[in-house]
Amino acid sequence: MKKIVIINTRNFEFFFDERLNMWRLIENSLIIENEVVDLEINLSILDSDLDWTDIENFLKSFRLDKHIVSKNINDAKSVLKHLFSIINKDAFSNDFLDEIDFKLVGIDYKGKSNNVNLKNEFVYDFFFFPYNIKNNYADVGSFVW
């Protein structure tokens, strides 16, 4: 099963994964400028039925607030790199750790906030994956953060 959301002539083609009970938008470059990400909507964790109008507004929010989104992504990468370096200081050399960066690979949509002060705000997580900037194939022995 699939669902297409159209925003300003851009097609966002979602596929339903029955095994995971999840809608997925795979390797999309239209959500966040200069990023290729997956968007996952796990129906098992939503507090209410999926509203495709909310999904459309969610996707639009990344374009409307692109400077804030870009800053949040860069700030998260900085924090993750620092944390990664602390956790792995005994496993890798300082030179290797200096070459680590984090790539945004996914977004996990969780619906709208239940907080009274944040009504109508979307709740979501970014997923990042560490890699070596000088050697994309270097084993950094890690997982999605």
C-alpha positions as a printed Julia matrix, in Angstrom:
145×3 Matrix{Float64}:
  0.0    0.0    0.0
  1.24   3.5   -0.73
  0.17   7.09  -0.14
  1.34  10.15  -2.04
  1.4   13.53  -0.33
  1.81  16.45  -2.75
  3.23  19.74  -1.5
  3.93  22.51  -4.03
  4.34  20.05  -6.91
  6.66  17.86  -4.82
  5.59  14.24  -4.47
  6.27  12.45  -1.2
  5.59   8.75  -1.75
  5.0    6.78   1.44
  4.96   2.99   1.59
  3.26   0.97   4.29
  5.34  -1.76   5.9
  2.77  -4.18   7.34
  5.39  -6.16   9.23
  6.45  -3.06  11.19
  3.03  -1.34  11.16
  4.78   1.72   9.83
  4.51   4.23   6.99
  7.91   4.97   5.46
  9.24   7.62   3.12
 12.59   6.27   1.96
 15.75   8.21   1.02
 13.98  11.46   0.35
 15.92  14.63  -0.5
 12.91  16.97  -0.44
 12.21  17.03   3.31
 15.33  18.83   4.54
 17.55  20.87   2.28
 20.9   19.15   1.51
 19.92  15.98   3.36
 18.68  12.59   2.2
 16.6   11.0    4.96
 14.01   8.37   5.72
 10.82   9.37   7.48
  9.13   6.73   9.6
  5.65   6.89  11.09
  5.17   4.02  13.52
  1.41   3.59  13.9
  1.91   1.57  17.1
  3.14   4.6   19.03
  0.75   7.29  17.78
 -1.77   8.49  20.37
 -4.44   8.95  17.71
 -5.24   7.93  14.17
 -2.84   9.09  11.5
 -3.95  12.39   9.98
 -2.35  12.97   6.57
 -3.04  16.71   6.87
 -0.77  16.68   9.93
  1.88  14.84   7.93
  1.64  17.44   5.18
  2.03  20.26   7.72
  4.89  18.39   9.37
  6.73  18.15   6.05
  6.06  21.82   5.31
  7.48  22.82   8.7
 10.97  21.71   7.66
 10.92  24.15   4.74
  9.3   27.01   6.64
 11.78  26.82   9.51
 14.77  25.62   7.51
 17.3   27.87   9.28
 16.17  26.62  12.7
 16.14  23.02  11.46
 19.66  23.42  10.03
 20.92  24.92  13.31
 19.3   22.11  15.32
 20.92  19.48  13.09
 24.36  21.09  13.36
 24.01  21.5   17.14
 22.98  17.85  17.49
 25.96  16.71  15.39
 28.31  18.68  17.62
 26.89  17.16  20.8
 26.89  13.64  19.34
 30.48  13.99  18.16
 31.58  15.09  21.62
 29.66  12.25  23.3
 31.01   9.72  20.78
 34.57  10.91  21.49
 34.12  10.54  25.24
 32.57   7.07  24.99
 35.17   5.82  22.49
 38.31   7.6   23.76
 39.96   4.25  24.61
 38.88   2.52  21.41
 40.13   5.0   18.79
 43.01   7.41  18.41
 42.42  11.14  18.82
 43.17  11.63  15.13
 40.49   9.09  14.2
 37.99  10.68  16.59
 38.68  14.09  15.07
 37.61  12.65  11.71
 34.22  11.45  12.98
 31.09  13.24  11.89
 27.41  12.38  12.08
 25.06  12.12   9.11
 21.35  12.7    9.49
 19.72   9.54   8.17
 16.17   9.56   9.46
 13.24  11.15  11.18
 10.84   9.32  13.48
  7.47  11.11  13.52
  5.62  10.68  16.83
  2.56  12.87  16.31
  1.56  16.04  18.1
  2.56  17.0   21.62
  0.24  16.25  24.53
  1.84  19.03  26.56
 -0.65  21.84  27.25
  2.03  24.45  26.47
  3.03  22.78  23.21
 -0.33  21.96  21.63
 -0.12  21.61  17.85
  3.69  21.18  18.02
  5.04  18.11  16.27
  7.04  15.54  18.2
  9.81  13.73  16.33
 13.33  12.39  16.65
 16.26  12.76  14.29
 18.46   9.72  13.69
 22.16  10.18  13.0
 24.84   7.7   11.98
 28.54   8.25  12.74
 31.1    7.94   9.98
 34.73   8.79   9.28
 34.95  11.85   7.01
 38.18  10.63   5.4
 37.04   7.05   4.93
 33.29   6.42   4.68
 33.93   2.68   4.92
 35.97   2.77   8.12
 34.36   0.69  10.84
 33.34   3.02  13.63
 31.66   0.13  15.44
 28.47   1.98  16.14
 24.76   2.24  15.53
 22.17   4.92  14.84
 22.17   7.68  17.48
